[in-house]
Amino acid sequence: MRAGEETYEGMHDGEVAVTTDGLPEWLDPVVRAAHTVEPEQLSRFLPPESGRGRQSAVLVLFGEGARGPELLLMERASSLRSHAGQPSFPGGALDPDDGDPETTGPLRAALREAEEETGLDPSGVQTFGVLPKLYIPVSSFVVTPVLGWWRTPSPVGAVDPAETARVFTVPVADLTDPANRATAVHPSGHRGPAFMVEGALVWGFTAGVIDRILHFAEWEQPWDRTKQVPLDWRS
């Protein structure tokens, strides 16, 4: 999709906008997937019809590094009470100042949280899509994945070591490599996709979103789904 071909209506508010103008061609499949994917195709955990749940957002940030397309991830501090030590996208709960949860709120929250957690400069990020809201039952978060293009990369790192152990990028080539893929098995019986990359085991919500993006962007390669990685009760 080329510059000026399409923008998302109703998502402009001050400095916050969702636009596909000027994206690199390799992101075209992700743009198409964001337009067509249904919530049920992303996860079996969807927001409660009652409207309950804490509104939040994550930034799914694509950049281009020495080995081509890559994603920005962070690893939560091991001392945290929830999801300790788990790799994740930058993100968190919406603040009242972020605005309407149904329009620009998730955009503002995703960029604000990413800046607070990784130190990135949000002015260098172009938001180009928003995936359907998903649900994390264990924390009651209603999560909007916001897709971003790191048009102008900035230095990143763990801003607060009490919350973030490290910030790192993962080449998409490593995420699609069948040797780095497995099925994570929790003692509760839950199974889901996992990625063994950059010395980390990416699983849970983050791995689920990555898995679906790779699938619907048609980047996925056949991998051995019988290969299992056990998790423990603290996970």
PDB file of C-alpha atoms in Angstrom:
ATOM      1  CA  MET A   1       0.000   0.000   0.000  1.00  0.00           C
ATOM      2  CA  ARG A   2       1.609   3.203  -1.131  1.00  0.00           C
ATOM      3  CA  ALA A   3       1.702   6.732   0.228  1.00  0.00           C
ATOM      4  CA  GLY A   4      -1.652   8.483   0.172  1.00  0.00           C
ATOM      5  CA  GLU A   5      -3.561   5.359  -0.832  1.00  0.00           C
ATOM      6  CA  GLU A   6      -5.497   4.995   2.373  1.00  0.00           C
ATOM      7  CA  THR A   7      -5.991   6.444   5.837  1.00  0.00           C
ATOM      8  CA  TYR A   8      -8.244   5.330   8.658  1.00  0.00           C
ATOM      9  CA  GLU A   9     -11.247   7.562   9.143  1.00  0.00           C
ATOM     10  CA  GLY A  10     -12.332   8.875  12.512  1.00  0.00           C
ATOM     11  CA  MET A  11      -8.966   8.326  14.180  1.00  0.00           C
ATOM     12  CA  HIS A  12      -7.520  11.838  13.977  1.00  0.00           C
ATOM     13  CA  ASP A  13      -7.199  13.852  17.144  1.00  0.00           C
ATOM     14  CA  GLY A  14      -4.430  16.367  17.512  1.00  0.00           C
ATOM     15  CA  GLU A  15      -1.106  14.612  16.995  1.00  0.00           C
ATOM     16  CA  VAL A  16      -2.655  11.125  17.041  1.00  0.00           C
ATOM     17  CA  ALA A  17      -3.511   9.577  13.677  1.00  0.00           C
ATOM     18  CA  VAL A  18      -3.634   6.189  12.020  1.00  0.00           C
ATOM     19  CA  THR A  19      -2.292   6.321   8.480  1.00  0.00           C
ATOM     20  CA  THR A  20      -0.700   3.984   5.958  1.00  0.00           C
ATOM     21  CA  ASP A  21       1.056   6.792   4.090  1.00  0.00           C
ATOM     22  CA  GLY A  22       4.663   6.018   3.197  1.00  0.00           C
ATOM     23  CA  LEU A  23       4.979   2.593   4.812  1.00  0.00           C
ATOM     24  CA  PRO A  24       7.635   0.192   3.497  1.00  0.00           C
ATOM     25  CA  GLU A  25       6.228  -2.382   1.081  1.00  0.00           C
ATOM     26  CA  TRP A  26       7.041  -5.301   3.354  1.00  0.00           C
ATOM     27  CA  LEU A  27       4.383  -4.070   5.792  1.00  0.00           C
ATOM     28  CA  ASP A  28       1.636  -4.346   3.153  1.00  0.00           C
ATOM     29  CA  PRO A  29       0.569  -7.851   4.313  1.00  0.00           C
ATOM     30  CA  VAL A  30       0.214  -6.614   7.910  1.00  0.00           C
ATOM     31  CA  VAL A  31      -1.899  -3.663   6.763  1.00  0.00           C
ATOM     32  CA  ARG A  32      -4.173  -5.998   4.797  1.00  0.00           C
ATOM     33  CA  ALA A  33      -4.481  -8.373   7.738  1.00  0.00           C
ATOM     34  CA  ALA A  34      -5.417  -5.535  10.098  1.00  0.00           C
ATOM     35  CA  HIS A  35      -8.241  -4.585   7.740  1.00  0.00           C
ATOM     36  CA  THR A  36      -9.726  -8.038   7.375  1.00  0.00           C
ATOM     37  CA  VAL A  37      -9.053 -10.040  10.533  1.00  0.00           C
ATOM     38  CA  GLU A  38     -11.989 -10.769  12.836  1.00  0.00           C
ATOM     39  CA  PRO A  39     -11.661 -10.852  16.636  1.00  0.00           C
ATOM     40  CA  GLU A  40     -12.449 -14.585  16.736  1.00  0.00           C
ATOM     41  CA  GLN A  41      -9.538 -15.214  14.374  1.00  0.00           C
ATOM     42  CA  LEU A  42      -7.098 -13.632  16.804  1.00  0.00           C
ATOM     43  CA  SER A  43      -8.102 -15.240  20.096  1.00  0.00           C
ATOM     44  CA  ARG A  44     -10.791 -17.243  21.840  1.00  0.00           C
ATOM     45  CA  PHE A  45     -10.535 -14.762  24.710  1.00  0.00           C
ATOM     46  CA  LEU A  46     -12.662 -11.750  23.751  1.00  0.00           C
ATOM     47  CA  PRO A  47     -13.891  -8.816  25.878  1.00  0.00           C
ATOM     48  CA  PRO A  48     -16.948  -9.596  28.021  1.00  0.00           C
ATOM     49  CA  GLU A  49     -20.247  -8.499  26.499  1.00  0.00           C
ATOM     50  CA  SER A  50     -20.984  -6.782  29.813  1.00  0.00           C
ATOM     51  CA  GLY A  51     -18.300  -4.235  29.014  1.00  0.00           C
ATOM     52  CA  ARG A  52     -16.358  -5.108  32.152  1.00  0.00           C
ATOM     53  CA  GLY A  53     -12.597  -5.152  32.106  1.00  0.00           C
ATOM     54  CA  ARG A  54      -9.790  -2.635  32.366  1.00  0.00           C
ATOM     55  CA  GLN A  55      -9.124  -0.851  29.069  1.00  0.00           C
ATOM     56  CA  SER A  56      -5.504  -1.074  27.977  1.00  0.00           C
ATOM     57  CA  ALA A  57      -3.324  -1.005  24.873  1.00  0.00           C
ATOM     58  CA  VAL A  58      -0.028  -2.406  23.630  1.00  0.00           C
ATOM     59  CA  LEU A  59       2.285  -1.117  20.910  1.00  0.00           C
ATOM     60  CA  VAL A  60       3.168  -3.716  18.280  1.00  0.00           C
ATOM     61  CA  LEU A  61       6.106  -1.782  16.857  1.00  0.00           C
ATOM     62  CA  PHE A  62       7.783  -2.858  13.621  1.00  0.00           C
ATOM     63  CA  GLY A  63      11.206  -1.500  12.801  1.00  0.00           C
ATOM     64  CA  GLU A  64      13.954  -2.319  10.344  1.00  0.00           C
ATOM     65  CA  GLY A  65      17.286  -3.451  11.692  1.00  0.00           C
ATOM     66  CA  ALA A  66      20.504  -4.978  10.403  1.00  0.00           C
ATOM     67  CA  ARG A  67      18.700  -8.251   9.643  1.00  0.00           C
ATOM     68  CA  GLY A  68      15.575  -6.715   8.166  1.00  0.00           C
ATOM     69  CA  PRO A  69      12.112  -6.292   9.747  1.00  0.00           C
ATOM     70  CA  GLU A  70      11.986  -6.609  13.525  1.00  0.00           C
ATOM     71  CA  LEU A  71       9.654  -6.185  16.501  1.00  0.00           C
ATOM     72  CA  LEU A  72      10.265  -4.280  19.737  1.00  0.00           C
ATOM     73  CA  LEU A  73       9.729  -6.267  22.937  1.00  0.00           C
ATOM     74  CA  MET A  74      10.499  -5.804  26.609  1.00  0.00           C
ATOM     75  CA  GLU A  75      10.979  -8.190  29.501  1.00  0.00           C
ATOM     76  CA  ARG A  76       9.097  -7.480  32.688  1.00  0.00           C
ATOM     77  CA  ALA A  77      11.052  -7.385  35.963  1.00  0.00           C
ATOM     78  CA  SER A  78      11.112 -10.660  37.893  1.00  0.00           C
ATOM     79  CA  SER A  79       9.966  -8.870  41.052  1.00  0.00           C
ATOM     80  CA  LEU A  80       6.559  -7.840  39.680  1.00  0.00           C
ATOM     81  CA  ARG A  81       3.426  -9.443  41.103  1.00  0.00           C
ATOM     82  CA  SER A  82       1.872 -10.235  37.723  1.00  0.00           C
ATOM     83  CA  HIS A  83       3.518 -11.623  34.571  1.00  0.00           C
ATOM     84  CA  ALA A  84       6.929 -11.415  36.274  1.00  0.00           C
ATOM     85  CA  GLY A  85       9.868 -11.976  33.951  1.00  0.00           C
ATOM     86  CA  GLN A  86       7.601 -12.363  30.938  1.00  0.00           C
ATOM     87  CA  PRO A  87       8.472 -10.781  27.574  1.00  0.00           C
ATOM     88  CA  SER A  88       5.743  -8.499  26.269  1.00  0.00           C
ATOM     89  CA  PHE A  89       4.898  -5.601  24.012  1.00  0.00           C
ATOM     90  CA  PRO A  90       5.212  -2.169  25.631  1.00  0.00           C
ATOM     91  CA  GLY A  91       1.834  -1.078  26.936  1.00  0.00           C
ATOM     92  CA  GLY A  92      -0.528  -0.749  29.842  1.00  0.00           C
ATOM     93  CA  ALA A  93      -3.824   0.603  31.093  1.00  0.00           C
ATOM     94  CA  LEU A  94      -5.483   3.685  29.650  1.00  0.00           C
ATOM     95  CA  ASP A  95      -5.388   6.862  31.728  1.00  0.00           C
ATOM     96  CA  PRO A  96      -8.279   9.343  31.698  1.00  0.00           C
ATOM     97  CA  ASP A  97      -6.036  11.785  29.814  1.00  0.00           C
ATOM     98  CA  ASP A  98      -5.605   9.270  26.991  1.00  0.00           C
ATOM     99  CA  GLY A  99      -9.137   9.940  25.799  1.00  0.00           C
ATOM    100  CA  ASP A 100     -11.940   7.810  24.402  1.00  0.00           C
ATOM    101  CA  PRO A 101     -11.204   4.042  24.640  1.00  0.00           C
ATOM    102  CA  GLU A 102     -13.160   3.542  21.413  1.00  0.00           C
ATOM    103  CA  THR A 103     -11.166   6.012  19.296  1.00  0.00           C
ATOM    104  CA  THR A 104      -7.831   7.655  20.105  1.00  0.00           C
ATOM    105  CA  GLY A 105      -7.469   6.443  23.696  1.00  0.00           C
ATOM    106  CA  PRO A 106      -5.624   3.211  22.848  1.00  0.00           C
ATOM    107  CA  LEU A 107      -3.318   5.062  20.443  1.00  0.00           C
ATOM    108  CA  ARG A 108      -2.295   7.572  23.075  1.00  0.00           C
ATOM    109  CA  ALA A 109      -1.959   4.914  25.771  1.00  0.00           C
ATOM    110  CA  ALA A 110       0.202   2.624  23.635  1.00  0.00           C
ATOM    111  CA  LEU A 111       2.606   5.432  22.726  1.00  0.00           C
ATOM    112  CA  ARG A 112       2.662   6.904  26.231  1.00  0.00           C
ATOM    113  CA  GLU A 113       3.337   3.558  27.892  1.00  0.00           C
ATOM    114  CA  ALA A 114       6.014   2.686  25.334  1.00  0.00           C
ATOM    115  CA  GLU A 115       7.779   5.973  26.074  1.00  0.00           C
ATOM    116  CA  GLU A 116       7.500   5.447  29.837  1.00  0.00           C
ATOM    117  CA  GLU A 117       8.741   1.850  29.702  1.00  0.00           C
ATOM    118  CA  THR A 118      11.372   1.916  26.952  1.00  0.00           C
ATOM    119  CA  GLY A 119      12.264   5.586  26.523  1.00  0.00           C
ATOM    120  CA  LEU A 120      11.430   5.604  22.820  1.00  0.00           C
ATOM    121  CA  ASP A 121      10.514   8.899  21.180  1.00  0.00           C
ATOM    122  CA  PRO A 122       6.839   8.564  20.134  1.00  0.00           C
ATOM    123  CA  SER A 123       7.267  11.265  17.495  1.00  0.00           C
ATOM    124  CA  GLY A 124       9.268   8.721  15.495  1.00  0.00           C
ATOM    125  CA  VAL A 125       6.420   6.191  15.471  1.00  0.00           C
ATOM    126  CA  GLN A 126       3.727   6.074  12.792  1.00  0.00           C
ATOM    127  CA  THR A 127       0.616   4.197  13.907  1.00  0.00           C
ATOM    128  CA  PHE A 128      -0.809   2.427  10.881  1.00  0.00           C
ATOM    129  CA  GLY A 129      -3.440   0.042  12.208  1.00  0.00           C
ATOM    130  CA  VAL A 130      -5.452  -1.147  15.176  1.00  0.00           C
ATOM    131  CA  LEU A 131      -6.366  -4.786  15.767  1.00  0.00           C
ATOM    132  CA  PRO A 132      -9.641  -5.851  17.427  1.00  0.00           C
ATOM    133  CA  LYS A 133      -9.811  -5.655  21.207  1.00  0.00           C
ATOM    134  CA  LEU A 134      -8.765  -8.849  22.988  1.00  0.00           C
ATOM    135  CA  TYR A 135      -9.074 -10.050  26.588  1.00  0.00           C
ATOM    136  CA  ILE A 136      -6.639 -11.369  29.191  1.00  0.00           C
ATOM    137  CA  PRO A 137      -8.822 -13.261  31.705  1.00  0.00           C
ATOM    138  CA  VAL A 138      -6.158 -13.588  34.412  1.00  0.00           C
ATOM    139  CA  SER A 139      -5.841  -9.790  34.738  1.00  0.00           C
ATOM    140  CA  SER A 140      -9.222  -8.701  33.298  1.00  0.00           C
ATOM    141  CA  PHE A 141      -7.484  -6.423  30.800  1.00  0.00           C
ATOM    142  CA  VAL A 142      -9.274  -5.494  27.578  1.00  0.00           C
ATOM    143  CA  VAL A 143      -6.320  -4.966  25.258  1.00  0.00           C
ATOM    144  CA  THR A 144      -6.171  -3.045  21.980  1.00  0.00           C
ATOM    145  CA  PRO A 145      -3.071  -3.947  19.934  1.00  0.00           C
ATOM    146  CA  VAL A 146      -1.874  -0.792  18.139  1.00  0.00           C
ATOM    147  CA  LEU A 147       0.321  -1.400  15.084  1.00  0.00           C
ATOM    148  CA  GLY A 148       3.236   0.974  14.615  1.00  0.00           C
ATOM    149  CA  TRP A 149       6.072   1.625  12.134  1.00  0.00           C
ATOM    150  CA  TRP A 150       9.275   2.863  13.728  1.00  0.00           C
ATOM    151  CA  ARG A 151       9.875   5.434  11.019  1.00  0.00           C
ATOM    152  CA  THR A 152      12.596   7.247  12.973  1.00  0.00           C
ATOM    153  CA  PRO A 153      14.237   4.898  15.503  1.00  0.00           C
ATOM    154  CA  SER A 154      15.363   6.330  18.827  1.00  0.00           C
ATOM    155  CA  PRO A 155      17.454   4.854  21.652  1.00  0.00           C
ATOM    156  CA  VAL A 156      15.554   2.491  23.947  1.00  0.00           C
ATOM    157  CA  GLY A 157      16.250   0.747  27.225  1.00  0.00           C
ATOM    158  CA  ALA A 158      14.715  -0.153  30.576  1.00  0.00           C
ATOM    159  CA  VAL A 159      13.550   3.162  32.046  1.00  0.00           C
ATOM    160  CA  ASP A 160      12.600   1.715  35.449  1.00  0.00           C
ATOM    161  CA  PRO A 161      14.479  -1.494  36.369  1.00  0.00           C
ATOM    162  CA  ALA A 162      11.839  -2.167  39.031  1.00  0.00           C
ATOM    163  CA  GLU A 163       9.331  -2.713  36.229  1.00  0.00           C
ATOM    164  CA  THR A 164      11.387  -3.616  33.163  1.00  0.00           C
ATOM    165  CA  ALA A 165      14.365  -5.966  33.079  1.00  0.00           C
ATOM    166  CA  ARG A 166      15.381  -5.202  29.496  1.00  0.00           C
ATOM    167  CA  VAL A 167      14.199  -3.893  26.134  1.00  0.00           C
ATOM    168  CA  PHE A 168      15.174  -5.688  22.939  1.00  0.00           C
ATOM    169  CA  THR A 169      14.288  -6.169  19.286  1.00  0.00           C
ATOM    170  CA  VAL A 170      13.620  -9.492  17.573  1.00  0.00           C
ATOM    171  CA  PRO A 171      14.107  -9.992  13.822  1.00  0.00           C
ATOM    172  CA  VAL A 172      10.940 -11.238  12.135  1.00  0.00           C
ATOM    173  CA  ALA A 173      13.205 -13.815  10.459  1.00  0.00           C
ATOM    174  CA  ASP A 174      13.838 -15.353  13.890  1.00  0.00           C
ATOM    175  CA  LEU A 175      10.133 -15.337  14.745  1.00  0.00           C
ATOM    176  CA  THR A 176       9.292 -17.185  11.534  1.00  0.00           C
ATOM    177  CA  ASP A 177      12.175 -19.672  11.870  1.00  0.00           C
ATOM    178  CA  PRO A 178      10.578 -23.071  12.670  1.00  0.00           C
ATOM    179  CA  ALA A 179      13.547 -23.923  14.911  1.00  0.00           C
ATOM    180  CA  ASN A 180      12.510 -21.099  17.274  1.00  0.00           C
ATOM    181  CA  ARG A 181       8.863 -22.106  17.569  1.00  0.00           C
ATOM    182  CA  ALA A 182       7.128 -24.398  20.063  1.00  0.00           C
ATOM    183  CA  THR A 183       3.894 -24.945  21.977  1.00  0.00           C
ATOM    184  CA  ALA A 184       3.948 -23.637  25.549  1.00  0.00           C
ATOM    185  CA  VAL A 185       2.112 -25.895  28.001  1.00  0.00           C
ATOM    186  CA  HIS A 186       0.931 -24.459  31.320  1.00  0.00           C
ATOM    187  CA  PRO A 187       0.232 -26.784  34.288  1.00  0.00           C
ATOM    188  CA  SER A 188      -3.391 -25.628  34.075  1.00  0.00           C
ATOM    189  CA  GLY A 189      -3.592 -27.366  30.720  1.00  0.00           C
ATOM    190  CA  HIS A 190      -3.605 -24.216  28.588  1.00  0.00           C
ATOM    191  CA  ARG A 191      -1.566 -24.495  25.408  1.00  0.00           C
ATOM    192  CA  GLY A 192      -0.420 -21.697  23.145  1.00  0.00           C
ATOM    193  CA  PRO A 193       2.296 -20.652  20.722  1.00  0.00           C
ATOM    194  CA  ALA A 194       5.753 -19.794  21.992  1.00  0.00           C
ATOM    195  CA  PHE A 195       8.912 -18.304  20.511  1.00  0.00           C
ATOM    196  CA  MET A 196      12.452 -18.933  21.758  1.00  0.00           C
ATOM    197  CA  VAL A 197      14.307 -15.814  20.654  1.00  0.00           C
ATOM    198  CA  GLU A 198      16.988 -13.448  21.985  1.00  0.00           C
ATOM    199  CA  GLY A 199      17.474 -15.604  25.078  1.00  0.00           C
ATOM    200  CA  ALA A 200      13.802 -15.286  26.011  1.00  0.00           C
ATOM    201  CA  LEU A 201      10.710 -17.478  25.913  1.00  0.00           C
ATOM    202  CA  VAL A 202       7.878 -15.411  24.465  1.00  0.00           C
ATOM    203  CA  TRP A 203       4.489 -16.948  25.272  1.00  0.00           C
ATOM    204  CA  GLY A 204       1.002 -16.005  26.450  1.00  0.00           C
ATOM    205  CA  PHE A 205      -0.829 -12.983  25.054  1.00  0.00           C
ATOM    206  CA  THR A 206       2.233 -11.540  23.305  1.00  0.00           C
ATOM    207  CA  ALA A 207       3.096 -14.791  21.542  1.00  0.00           C
ATOM    208  CA  GLY A 208      -0.536 -15.234  20.548  1.00  0.00           C
ATOM    209  CA  VAL A 209      -0.660 -11.837  18.841  1.00  0.00           C
ATOM    210  CA  ILE A 210       2.677 -12.418  17.087  1.00  0.00           C
ATOM    211  CA  ASP A 211       1.539 -15.871  15.943  1.00  0.00           C
ATOM    212  CA  ARG A 212      -1.678 -14.482  14.422  1.00  0.00           C
ATOM    213  CA  ILE A 213       0.120 -11.597  12.701  1.00  0.00           C
ATOM    214  CA  LEU A 214       2.612 -14.002  11.137  1.00  0.00           C
ATOM    215  CA  HIS A 215      -0.231 -16.262  10.037  1.00  0.00           C
ATOM    216  CA  PHE A 216      -2.528 -13.650   8.503  1.00  0.00           C
ATOM    217  CA  ALA A 217       0.369 -11.739   6.932  1.00  0.00           C
ATOM    218  CA  GLU A 218       1.325 -15.070   5.318  1.00  0.00           C
ATOM    219  CA  TRP A 219       4.810 -14.910   6.790  1.00  0.00           C
ATOM    220  CA  GLU A 220       4.381 -18.104   8.792  1.00  0.00           C
ATOM    221  CA  GLN A 221       6.491 -21.147   7.938  1.00  0.00           C
ATOM    222  CA  PRO A 222       5.449 -24.721   8.801  1.00  0.00           C
ATOM    223  CA  TRP A 223       6.651 -25.615  12.286  1.00  0.00           C
ATOM    224  CA  ASP A 224       6.460 -28.596  14.629  1.00  0.00           C
ATOM    225  CA  ARG A 225       3.429 -28.012  16.849  1.00  0.00           C
ATOM    226  CA  THR A 226       4.203 -31.152  18.853  1.00  0.00           C
ATOM    227  CA  LYS A 227       7.403 -29.542  20.170  1.00  0.00           C
ATOM    228  CA  GLN A 228       6.493 -28.506  23.718  1.00  0.00           C
ATOM    229  CA  VAL A 229       7.927 -26.118  26.286  1.00  0.00           C
ATOM    230  CA  PRO A 230       6.574 -26.642  29.830  1.00  0.00           C
ATOM    231  CA  LEU A 231       5.709 -23.652  32.008  1.00  0.00           C
ATOM    232  CA  ASP A 232       5.487 -23.651  35.794  1.00  0.00           C
ATOM    233  CA  TRP A 233       2.725 -22.418  38.121  1.00  0.00           C
ATOM    234  CA  ARG A 234       4.500 -19.102  38.673  1.00  0.00           C
ATOM    235  CA  SER A 235       4.068 -18.248  34.981  1.00  0.00           C
TER     236      SER A 235
END
